[in-house]
Amino acid sequence: MSPSVGEIVLNRELIAQHFLMRVRLPVSWATPLPGQFVMVRVRDGRDLLLRRPLSVYTFDRNENSLIIELIYRIAGKGTFALSRRKAGEYIEILGPLGHGFDIFPEMRKIVLLAGGIGVAPLSFLASHYRELPTGNQQEIISYLGAKSTDQLVGADKMKELSTEMRISTDDGSSGHHGFITELLADDMESFTGGNSVVYACGPSPMMRRLAEVLNGQPIPCQVSVEERMACGIGACLGCAIHVKDRGDKTSVSHGGTKDNEPQYKHVCKDGPVFNIRDIIWS
């Protein structure tokens, strides 16, 4: 897969250190699935070589144009360089990449748990559910968490897409004072196996706690894993995560694994979406 050249239409700071970028791409660019991502590269005076992975936030295609939106947080030199780009400038985008979320049209309750910029792939997923023939029959219950009010990003759009939205902040400045997983744990009795599915994206401690909340619950849960990536296509093997052996002997580069032994998979190639119960969080 070769990268495409995209024209920046908008690059706006939403809240401190968090940006929304809108990019126009060639109409031949493939339609992304919810949960897929792109690798973005910016060239400046230092000629930054590595691409940065960003989840697709929104996507719109018509006969003459194709627009995607990306949300990102400044976390290093690459994303800082990205934040300095202006409308009318160009960036390289490789994608769409990875395996996205499974869709369950028969489920009545779609539960979304987002921490920080984890709101981006879950918003795209929510919009996809809303467009299904069953979209008006499903409840989308969203849980958004952040350290403080000034770090809540994407809340307005998620509220528009949701039947119900609940917020928590670590410092209590908005919504529940505490972690977003505490709110979900309090509501678990209203979600049952067979009518509910949980999706999540956020920092590892949040995901680890979510796995504990769901332990023993017959509710499917898929998570989009946030991990540093260098290539995005499985070539560099730098984004490995520890998973339980499910009998797949092809995902380890050193000859496979023995039965019941843990193994490694790569977020860019095998994910970024995984069954939460397959990941070893310790």
PDB file of C-alpha atoms in Angstrom:
ATOM      1  CA  MET A   1       0.000   0.000   0.000  1.00  0.00           C
ATOM      2  CA  SER A   2       1.334   3.404  -0.987  1.00  0.00           C
ATOM      3  CA  PRO A   3       0.653   6.593   0.983  1.00  0.00           C
ATOM      4  CA  SER A   4      -1.723   9.188  -0.408  1.00  0.00           C
ATOM      5  CA  VAL A   5      -1.199  12.928  -0.367  1.00  0.00           C
ATOM      6  CA  GLY A   6      -3.928  14.741   1.520  1.00  0.00           C
ATOM      7  CA  GLU A   7      -4.712  18.448   1.569  1.00  0.00           C
ATOM      8  CA  ILE A   8      -5.341  19.951   4.990  1.00  0.00           C
ATOM      9  CA  VAL A   9      -8.689  21.723   5.060  1.00  0.00           C
ATOM     10  CA  LEU A  10      -8.701  22.540   8.787  1.00  0.00           C
ATOM     11  CA  ASN A  11      -6.285  22.090  11.675  1.00  0.00           C
ATOM     12  CA  ARG A  12      -7.847  23.572  14.799  1.00  0.00           C
ATOM     13  CA  GLU A  13      -7.032  23.318  18.480  1.00  0.00           C
ATOM     14  CA  LEU A  14     -10.133  22.031  20.283  1.00  0.00           C
ATOM     15  CA  ILE A  15      -8.773  22.185  23.812  1.00  0.00           C
ATOM     16  CA  ALA A  16      -5.234  22.619  25.097  1.00  0.00           C
ATOM     17  CA  GLN A  17      -2.860  20.327  23.196  1.00  0.00           C
ATOM     18  CA  HIS A  18      -5.732  18.539  21.393  1.00  0.00           C
ATOM     19  CA  PHE A  19      -6.388  19.195  17.696  1.00  0.00           C
ATOM     20  CA  LEU A  20      -8.959  18.392  15.042  1.00  0.00           C
ATOM     21  CA  MET A  21      -7.548  17.981  11.535  1.00  0.00           C
ATOM     22  CA  ARG A  22      -9.770  17.774   8.456  1.00  0.00           C
ATOM     23  CA  VAL A  23      -8.106  16.374   5.335  1.00  0.00           C
ATOM     24  CA  ARG A  24      -9.241  16.094   1.716  1.00  0.00           C
ATOM     25  CA  LEU A  25      -8.077  12.883   0.038  1.00  0.00           C
ATOM     26  CA  PRO A  26      -8.304  11.457  -3.499  1.00  0.00           C
ATOM     27  CA  VAL A  27     -11.737   9.933  -4.220  1.00  0.00           C
ATOM     28  CA  SER A  28      -9.993   6.623  -4.933  1.00  0.00           C
ATOM     29  CA  TRP A  29      -9.052   6.322  -1.245  1.00  0.00           C
ATOM     30  CA  ALA A  30     -10.694   3.297   0.391  1.00  0.00           C
ATOM     31  CA  THR A  31     -13.609   3.740   2.790  1.00  0.00           C
ATOM     32  CA  PRO A  32     -12.412   3.090   6.370  1.00  0.00           C
ATOM     33  CA  LEU A  33     -14.255   0.849   8.810  1.00  0.00           C
ATOM     34  CA  PRO A  34     -14.916   1.942  12.412  1.00  0.00           C
ATOM     35  CA  GLY A  35     -11.806   1.230  14.467  1.00  0.00           C
ATOM     36  CA  GLN A  36      -9.347   1.423  11.588  1.00  0.00           C
ATOM     37  CA  PHE A  37      -6.540   3.985  11.641  1.00  0.00           C
ATOM     38  CA  VAL A  38      -4.159   5.895   9.388  1.00  0.00           C
ATOM     39  CA  MET A  39      -0.448   6.626   9.542  1.00  0.00           C
ATOM     40  CA  VAL A  40       0.311  10.321   9.042  1.00  0.00           C
ATOM     41  CA  ARG A  41       3.680  11.770   8.114  1.00  0.00           C
ATOM     42  CA  VAL A  42       4.670  15.427   8.185  1.00  0.00           C
ATOM     43  CA  ARG A  43       7.829  16.687   6.579  1.00  0.00           C
ATOM     44  CA  ASP A  44       9.458  19.757   8.041  1.00  0.00           C
ATOM     45  CA  GLY A  45      13.044  21.018   8.238  1.00  0.00           C
ATOM     46  CA  ARG A  46      14.098  17.943  10.210  1.00  0.00           C
ATOM     47  CA  ASP A  47      12.473  15.542   7.710  1.00  0.00           C
ATOM     48  CA  LEU A  48      10.654  13.419  10.268  1.00  0.00           C
ATOM     49  CA  LEU A  49      10.723   9.869   8.939  1.00  0.00           C
ATOM     50  CA  LEU A  50       8.310   7.979  11.156  1.00  0.00           C
ATOM     51  CA  ARG A  51       4.569   8.188  10.634  1.00  0.00           C
ATOM     52  CA  ARG A  52       2.170   8.734  13.529  1.00  0.00           C
ATOM     53  CA  PRO A  53      -0.927   6.512  13.978  1.00  0.00           C
ATOM     54  CA  LEU A  54      -4.257   8.349  14.271  1.00  0.00           C
ATOM     55  CA  SER A  55      -7.756   6.894  14.525  1.00  0.00           C
ATOM     56  CA  VAL A  56     -10.392   7.950  12.019  1.00  0.00           C
ATOM     57  CA  TYR A  57     -12.846  10.329  13.737  1.00  0.00           C
ATOM     58  CA  THR A  58     -15.260  11.059  10.883  1.00  0.00           C
ATOM     59  CA  PHE A  59     -15.438  10.170   7.219  1.00  0.00           C
ATOM     60  CA  ASP A  60     -17.534  11.644   4.430  1.00  0.00           C
ATOM     61  CA  ARG A  61     -17.572  10.701   0.766  1.00  0.00           C
ATOM     62  CA  ASN A  62     -19.553  12.110  -2.136  1.00  0.00           C
ATOM     63  CA  GLU A  63     -19.137  12.014  -5.878  1.00  0.00           C
ATOM     64  CA  ASN A  64     -16.422  14.666  -6.052  1.00  0.00           C
ATOM     65  CA  SER A  65     -14.667  14.661  -2.684  1.00  0.00           C
ATOM     66  CA  LEU A  66     -13.556  12.590   0.256  1.00  0.00           C
ATOM     67  CA  ILE A  67     -12.987  14.147   3.668  1.00  0.00           C
ATOM     68  CA  ILE A  68     -11.690  12.512   6.852  1.00  0.00           C
ATOM     69  CA  GLU A  69     -11.269  14.060  10.280  1.00  0.00           C
ATOM     70  CA  LEU A  70      -8.623  13.083  12.814  1.00  0.00           C
ATOM     71  CA  ILE A  71      -8.281  14.016  16.478  1.00  0.00           C
ATOM     72  CA  TYR A  72      -4.812  13.999  17.980  1.00  0.00           C
ATOM     73  CA  ARG A  73      -2.974  15.129  21.087  1.00  0.00           C
ATOM     74  CA  ILE A  74       0.487  16.676  21.063  1.00  0.00           C
ATOM     75  CA  ALA A  75       2.653  13.976  22.590  1.00  0.00           C
ATOM     76  CA  GLY A  76       6.025  14.470  20.900  1.00  0.00           C
ATOM     77  CA  LYS A  77       7.918  15.996  17.997  1.00  0.00           C
ATOM     78  CA  GLY A  78       5.806  14.366  15.312  1.00  0.00           C
ATOM     79  CA  THR A  79       2.425  15.495  16.619  1.00  0.00           C
ATOM     80  CA  PHE A  80       3.849  18.925  17.453  1.00  0.00           C
ATOM     81  CA  ALA A  81       4.946  19.261  13.815  1.00  0.00           C
ATOM     82  CA  LEU A  82       1.479  18.141  12.755  1.00  0.00           C
ATOM     83  CA  SER A  83      -0.113  20.847  14.911  1.00  0.00           C
ATOM     84  CA  ARG A  84       1.859  23.530  13.031  1.00  0.00           C
ATOM     85  CA  ARG A  85       0.446  22.599   9.620  1.00  0.00           C
ATOM     86  CA  LYS A  86      -1.970  25.059   8.010  1.00  0.00           C
ATOM     87  CA  ALA A  87      -4.967  24.757   5.718  1.00  0.00           C
ATOM     88  CA  GLY A  88      -3.797  24.359   2.130  1.00  0.00           C
ATOM     89  CA  GLU A  89      -0.669  22.413   3.104  1.00  0.00           C
ATOM     90  CA  TYR A  90      -0.194  18.718   2.385  1.00  0.00           C
ATOM     91  CA  ILE A  91       0.578  15.610   4.420  1.00  0.00           C
ATOM     92  CA  GLU A  92       1.132  11.954   3.617  1.00  0.00           C
ATOM     93  CA  ILE A  93      -1.529   9.499   4.800  1.00  0.00           C
ATOM     94  CA  LEU A  94      -1.198   5.723   4.672  1.00  0.00           C
ATOM     95  CA  GLY A  95      -4.389   3.767   5.213  1.00  0.00           C
ATOM     96  CA  PRO A  96      -6.936   2.773   6.135  1.00  0.00           C
ATOM     97  CA  LEU A  97      -5.092   0.181   8.214  1.00  0.00           C
ATOM     98  CA  GLY A  98      -5.792  -2.535  10.761  1.00  0.00           C
ATOM     99  CA  HIS A  99      -8.821  -4.541  11.768  1.00  0.00           C
ATOM    100  CA  GLY A 100     -11.818  -2.577  12.971  1.00  0.00           C
ATOM    101  CA  PHE A 101     -14.679  -3.265  15.348  1.00  0.00           C
ATOM    102  CA  ASP A 102     -17.179  -6.044  14.793  1.00  0.00           C
ATOM    103  CA  ILE A 103     -20.704  -4.712  14.345  1.00  0.00           C
ATOM    104  CA  PHE A 104     -23.687  -6.345  16.074  1.00  0.00           C
ATOM    105  CA  PRO A 105     -26.927  -5.029  14.523  1.00  0.00           C
ATOM    106  CA  GLU A 106     -28.981  -7.356  16.744  1.00  0.00           C
ATOM    107  CA  MET A 107     -27.723  -5.832  20.006  1.00  0.00           C
ATOM    108  CA  ARG A 108     -30.106  -3.406  21.704  1.00  0.00           C
ATOM    109  CA  LYS A 109     -27.556  -1.569  23.876  1.00  0.00           C
ATOM    110  CA  ILE A 110     -24.273  -0.282  22.459  1.00  0.00           C
ATOM    111  CA  VAL A 111     -22.007   0.732  25.338  1.00  0.00           C
ATOM    112  CA  LEU A 112     -19.028   2.976  24.553  1.00  0.00           C
ATOM    113  CA  LEU A 113     -16.260   3.681  27.066  1.00  0.00           C
ATOM    114  CA  ALA A 114     -13.771   6.393  26.043  1.00  0.00           C
ATOM    115  CA  GLY A 115     -10.780   7.818  27.850  1.00  0.00           C
ATOM    116  CA  GLY A 116      -9.119  10.937  26.417  1.00  0.00           C
ATOM    117  CA  ILE A 117      -8.715  10.831  22.638  1.00  0.00           C
ATOM    118  CA  GLY A 118     -10.135   7.317  22.710  1.00  0.00           C
ATOM    119  CA  VAL A 119     -13.321   9.199  21.882  1.00  0.00           C
ATOM    120  CA  ALA A 120     -12.222   9.409  18.212  1.00  0.00           C
ATOM    121  CA  PRO A 121     -12.700   5.774  17.064  1.00  0.00           C
ATOM    122  CA  LEU A 122     -15.766   5.349  19.286  1.00  0.00           C
ATOM    123  CA  SER A 123     -17.461   8.409  17.761  1.00  0.00           C
ATOM    124  CA  PHE A 124     -16.869   6.954  14.303  1.00  0.00           C
ATOM    125  CA  LEU A 125     -18.319   3.662  15.552  1.00  0.00           C
ATOM    126  CA  ALA A 126     -21.377   5.405  17.025  1.00  0.00           C
ATOM    127  CA  SER A 127     -22.071   7.191  13.738  1.00  0.00           C
ATOM    128  CA  HIS A 128     -21.835   3.836  11.937  1.00  0.00           C
ATOM    129  CA  TYR A 129     -24.410   2.289  14.270  1.00  0.00           C
ATOM    130  CA  ARG A 130     -26.710   5.264  13.759  1.00  0.00           C
ATOM    131  CA  GLU A 131     -26.651   4.641   9.998  1.00  0.00           C
ATOM    132  CA  LEU A 132     -27.692   0.986  10.293  1.00  0.00           C
ATOM    133  CA  PRO A 133     -31.316   0.035   9.467  1.00  0.00           C
ATOM    134  CA  THR A 134     -31.639  -0.869  13.170  1.00  0.00           C
ATOM    135  CA  GLY A 135     -30.010   2.399  14.289  1.00  0.00           C
ATOM    136  CA  ASN A 136     -33.167   3.976  15.659  1.00  0.00           C
ATOM    137  CA  GLN A 137     -33.945   0.866  17.698  1.00  0.00           C
ATOM    138  CA  GLN A 138     -30.616   0.763  19.525  1.00  0.00           C
ATOM    139  CA  GLU A 139     -29.542   2.649  22.614  1.00  0.00           C
ATOM    140  CA  ILE A 140     -26.030   4.093  22.495  1.00  0.00           C
ATOM    141  CA  ILE A 141     -24.814   4.659  26.049  1.00  0.00           C
ATOM    142  CA  SER A 142     -21.530   6.550  26.146  1.00  0.00           C
ATOM    143  CA  TYR A 143     -19.087   6.979  29.025  1.00  0.00           C
ATOM    144  CA  LEU A 144     -16.413   9.681  28.635  1.00  0.00           C
ATOM    145  CA  GLY A 145     -13.555  10.104  31.061  1.00  0.00           C
ATOM    146  CA  ALA A 146     -10.694  12.585  31.419  1.00  0.00           C
ATOM    147  CA  LYS A 147      -8.370  13.942  34.069  1.00  0.00           C
ATOM    148  CA  SER A 148     -10.268  17.244  34.224  1.00  0.00           C
ATOM    149  CA  THR A 149     -12.894  19.317  32.414  1.00  0.00           C
ATOM    150  CA  ASP A 150     -10.289  21.098  30.313  1.00  0.00           C
ATOM    151  CA  GLN A 151      -9.138  17.732  28.939  1.00  0.00           C
ATOM    152  CA  LEU A 152     -12.554  16.487  27.830  1.00  0.00           C
ATOM    153  CA  VAL A 153     -12.461  16.292  24.053  1.00  0.00           C
ATOM    154  CA  GLY A 154     -15.185  15.353  21.569  1.00  0.00           C
ATOM    155  CA  ALA A 155     -17.983  15.417  24.159  1.00  0.00           C
ATOM    156  CA  ASP A 156     -20.418  17.511  22.083  1.00  0.00           C
ATOM    157  CA  LYS A 157     -20.329  15.224  19.072  1.00  0.00           C
ATOM    158  CA  MET A 158     -20.561  12.088  21.187  1.00  0.00           C
ATOM    159  CA  LYS A 159     -23.588  13.530  22.971  1.00  0.00           C
ATOM    160  CA  GLU A 160     -25.322  14.082  19.627  1.00  0.00           C
ATOM    161  CA  LEU A 161     -24.724  10.452  18.677  1.00  0.00           C
ATOM    162  CA  SER A 162     -25.728   8.954  22.024  1.00  0.00           C
ATOM    163  CA  THR A 163     -29.012   8.084  23.636  1.00  0.00           C
ATOM    164  CA  GLU A 164     -27.363   8.748  26.987  1.00  0.00           C
ATOM    165  CA  MET A 165     -23.914  10.048  27.923  1.00  0.00           C
ATOM    166  CA  ARG A 166     -22.151  10.002  31.261  1.00  0.00           C
ATOM    167  CA  ILE A 167     -18.958  11.885  32.136  1.00  0.00           C
ATOM    168  CA  SER A 168     -16.337  11.500  34.829  1.00  0.00           C
ATOM    169  CA  THR A 169     -13.193  13.442  35.670  1.00  0.00           C
ATOM    170  CA  ASP A 170     -10.376  12.413  37.967  1.00  0.00           C
ATOM    171  CA  ASP A 171     -10.515  15.751  39.796  1.00  0.00           C
ATOM    172  CA  GLY A 172     -14.317  16.014  39.942  1.00  0.00           C
ATOM    173  CA  SER A 173     -14.472  19.190  37.845  1.00  0.00           C
ATOM    174  CA  SER A 174     -17.162  17.631  35.593  1.00  0.00           C
ATOM    175  CA  GLY A 175     -19.545  14.768  36.155  1.00  0.00           C
ATOM    176  CA  HIS A 176     -18.578  11.910  38.433  1.00  0.00           C
ATOM    177  CA  HIS A 177     -15.542  12.495  40.656  1.00  0.00           C
ATOM    178  CA  GLY A 178     -13.427   9.454  39.869  1.00  0.00           C
ATOM    179  CA  PHE A 179     -12.746   7.007  37.084  1.00  0.00           C
ATOM    180  CA  ILE A 180     -15.132   6.328  34.217  1.00  0.00           C
ATOM    181  CA  THR A 181     -14.962   2.586  34.922  1.00  0.00           C
ATOM    182  CA  GLU A 182     -16.597   3.263  38.302  1.00  0.00           C
ATOM    183  CA  LEU A 183     -19.675   4.637  36.552  1.00  0.00           C
ATOM    184  CA  LEU A 184     -19.811   1.635  34.244  1.00  0.00           C
ATOM    185  CA  ALA A 185     -19.455  -0.770  37.165  1.00  0.00           C
ATOM    186  CA  ASP A 186     -22.426   0.890  38.879  1.00  0.00           C
ATOM    187  CA  ASP A 187     -24.553   0.401  35.752  1.00  0.00           C
ATOM    188  CA  MET A 188     -23.520  -3.158  34.880  1.00  0.00           C
ATOM    189  CA  GLU A 189     -26.755  -4.719  36.109  1.00  0.00           C
ATOM    190  CA  SER A 190     -28.615  -2.888  33.321  1.00  0.00           C
ATOM    191  CA  PHE A 191     -26.467  -4.556  30.636  1.00  0.00           C
ATOM    192  CA  THR A 192     -27.016  -8.245  30.003  1.00  0.00           C
ATOM    193  CA  GLY A 193     -25.535 -10.882  27.757  1.00  0.00           C
ATOM    194  CA  GLY A 194     -27.444 -11.201  24.505  1.00  0.00           C
ATOM    195  CA  ASN A 195     -28.633  -7.610  24.322  1.00  0.00           C
ATOM    196  CA  SER A 196     -25.507  -5.522  25.098  1.00  0.00           C
ATOM    197  CA  VAL A 197     -22.017  -5.088  23.674  1.00  0.00           C
ATOM    198  CA  VAL A 198     -19.203  -2.954  25.092  1.00  0.00           C
ATOM    199  CA  TYR A 199     -16.544  -1.094  23.093  1.00  0.00           C
ATOM    200  CA  ALA A 200     -13.659   0.830  24.638  1.00  0.00           C
ATOM    201  CA  CYS A 201     -10.607   2.893  23.788  1.00  0.00           C
ATOM    202  CA  GLY A 202      -8.348   4.676  26.229  1.00  0.00           C
ATOM    203  CA  PRO A 203      -5.211   4.386  28.354  1.00  0.00           C
ATOM    204  CA  SER A 204      -4.067   0.951  29.524  1.00  0.00           C
ATOM    205  CA  PRO A 205      -5.042   1.432  33.218  1.00  0.00           C
ATOM    206  CA  MET A 206      -8.621   2.157  32.140  1.00  0.00           C
ATOM    207  CA  MET A 207      -8.709  -0.930  29.921  1.00  0.00           C
ATOM    208  CA  ARG A 208      -7.216  -3.100  32.638  1.00  0.00           C
ATOM    209  CA  ARG A 209      -9.859  -1.982  35.096  1.00  0.00           C
ATOM    210  CA  LEU A 210     -12.582  -2.537  32.468  1.00  0.00           C
ATOM    211  CA  ALA A 211     -11.402  -6.145  32.084  1.00  0.00           C
ATOM    212  CA  GLU A 212     -11.832  -6.567  35.846  1.00  0.00           C
ATOM    213  CA  VAL A 213     -15.337  -5.046  35.771  1.00  0.00           C
ATOM    214  CA  LEU A 214     -16.364  -7.436  32.986  1.00  0.00           C
ATOM    215  CA  ASN A 215     -14.846 -10.515  34.609  1.00  0.00           C
ATOM    216  CA  GLY A 216     -17.576 -13.142  34.832  1.00  0.00           C
ATOM    217  CA  GLN A 217     -20.016 -11.039  32.804  1.00  0.00           C
ATOM    218  CA  PRO A 218     -21.377 -12.702  29.613  1.00  0.00           C
ATOM    219  CA  ILE A 219     -21.108  -9.444  27.663  1.00  0.00           C
ATOM    220  CA  PRO A 220     -18.886  -9.177  24.570  1.00  0.00           C
ATOM    221  CA  CYS A 221     -16.297  -6.404  24.680  1.00  0.00           C
ATOM    222  CA  GLN A 222     -13.909  -5.156  22.040  1.00  0.00           C
ATOM    223  CA  VAL A 223     -11.160  -2.652  22.731  1.00  0.00           C
ATOM    224  CA  SER A 224      -9.050  -0.477  20.467  1.00  0.00           C
ATOM    225  CA  VAL A 225      -5.540  -0.576  21.876  1.00  0.00           C
ATOM    226  CA  GLU A 226      -3.455   2.595  22.005  1.00  0.00           C
ATOM    227  CA  GLU A 227       0.146   1.703  21.200  1.00  0.00           C
ATOM    228  CA  ARG A 228       3.150   3.392  19.614  1.00  0.00           C
ATOM    229  CA  MET A 229       3.678   2.293  16.010  1.00  0.00           C
ATOM    230  CA  ALA A 230       6.486   2.918  13.588  1.00  0.00           C
ATOM    231  CA  CYS A 231       5.279   1.351  10.346  1.00  0.00           C
ATOM    232  CA  GLY A 232       1.572   0.543  10.735  1.00  0.00           C
ATOM    233  CA  ILE A 233       1.750  -2.631   8.595  1.00  0.00           C
ATOM    234  CA  GLY A 234       3.472  -5.192  10.825  1.00  0.00           C
ATOM    235  CA  ALA A 235       6.931  -4.887   9.305  1.00  0.00           C
ATOM    236  CA  CYS A 236       8.861  -3.409  12.233  1.00  0.00           C
ATOM    237  CA  LEU A 237       7.271  -5.638  14.948  1.00  0.00           C
ATOM    238  CA  GLY A 238       7.503  -2.759  17.413  1.00  0.00           C
ATOM    239  CA  CYS A 239       3.907  -2.674  18.695  1.00  0.00           C
ATOM    240  CA  ALA A 240       3.573  -6.137  20.213  1.00  0.00           C
ATOM    241  CA  ILE A 241       1.105  -6.898  22.984  1.00  0.00           C
ATOM    242  CA  HIS A 242       0.781  -9.975  25.198  1.00  0.00           C
ATOM    243  CA  VAL A 243      -2.297 -12.104  24.469  1.00  0.00           C
ATOM    244  CA  LYS A 244      -3.672 -15.474  25.490  1.00  0.00           C
ATOM    245  CA  ASP A 245      -3.065 -18.406  23.173  1.00  0.00           C
ATOM    246  CA  ARG A 246      -6.274 -19.287  21.317  1.00  0.00           C
ATOM    247  CA  GLY A 247      -4.703 -21.996  19.197  1.00  0.00           C
ATOM    248  CA  ASP A 248      -3.329 -19.591  16.583  1.00  0.00           C
ATOM    249  CA  LYS A 249       0.287 -20.520  15.840  1.00  0.00           C
ATOM    250  CA  THR A 250       0.849 -17.966  13.078  1.00  0.00           C
ATOM    251  CA  SER A 251       1.067 -14.687  14.966  1.00  0.00           C
ATOM    252  CA  VAL A 252       4.495 -15.131  16.572  1.00  0.00           C
ATOM    253  CA  SER A 253       7.573 -14.498  14.486  1.00  0.00           C
ATOM    254  CA  HIS A 254       9.717 -17.164  16.142  1.00  0.00           C
ATOM    255  CA  GLY A 255       7.975 -20.357  15.081  1.00  0.00           C
ATOM    256  CA  GLY A 256       4.663 -20.086  16.915  1.00  0.00           C
ATOM    257  CA  THR A 257       3.842 -21.116  20.465  1.00  0.00           C
ATOM    258  CA  LYS A 258       3.095 -24.255  22.389  1.00  0.00           C
ATOM    259  CA  ASP A 259      -0.458 -24.931  23.513  1.00  0.00           C
ATOM    260  CA  ASN A 260      -1.689 -22.730  26.382  1.00  0.00           C
ATOM    261  CA  GLU A 261       1.413 -20.515  26.354  1.00  0.00           C
ATOM    262  CA  PRO A 262       1.009 -16.732  26.038  1.00  0.00           C
ATOM    263  CA  GLN A 263       1.926 -15.210  22.710  1.00  0.00           C
ATOM    264  CA  TYR A 264       2.388 -11.808  21.135  1.00  0.00           C
ATOM    265  CA  LYS A 265       0.335 -10.079  18.500  1.00  0.00           C
ATOM    266  CA  HIS A 266       0.968  -6.761  16.827  1.00  0.00           C
ATOM    267  CA  VAL A 267      -1.419  -3.877  17.277  1.00  0.00           C
ATOM    268  CA  CYS A 268      -1.032  -2.496  13.761  1.00  0.00           C
ATOM    269  CA  LYS A 269      -1.454  -5.771  11.876  1.00  0.00           C
ATOM    270  CA  ASP A 270      -3.602  -7.945  14.165  1.00  0.00           C
ATOM    271  CA  GLY A 271      -5.510  -5.040  15.747  1.00  0.00           C
ATOM    272  CA  PRO A 272      -5.873  -2.331  16.827  1.00  0.00           C
ATOM    273  CA  VAL A 273      -9.162  -3.926  17.916  1.00  0.00           C
ATOM    274  CA  PHE A 274      -9.032  -7.006  20.161  1.00  0.00           C
ATOM    275  CA  ASN A 275     -11.367  -9.009  22.343  1.00  0.00           C
ATOM    276  CA  ILE A 276     -10.667  -7.600  25.810  1.00  0.00           C
ATOM    277  CA  ARG A 277     -10.581 -11.122  27.240  1.00  0.00           C
ATOM    278  CA  ASP A 278      -7.733 -12.124  24.932  1.00  0.00           C
ATOM    279  CA  ILE A 279      -5.318  -9.479  26.229  1.00  0.00           C
ATOM    280  CA  ILE A 280      -3.020 -10.180  29.167  1.00  0.00           C
ATOM    281  CA  TRP A 281      -3.118  -6.909  31.108  1.00  0.00           C
ATOM    282  CA  SER A 282      -0.651  -7.701  33.919  1.00  0.00           C
TER     283      SER A 282
END
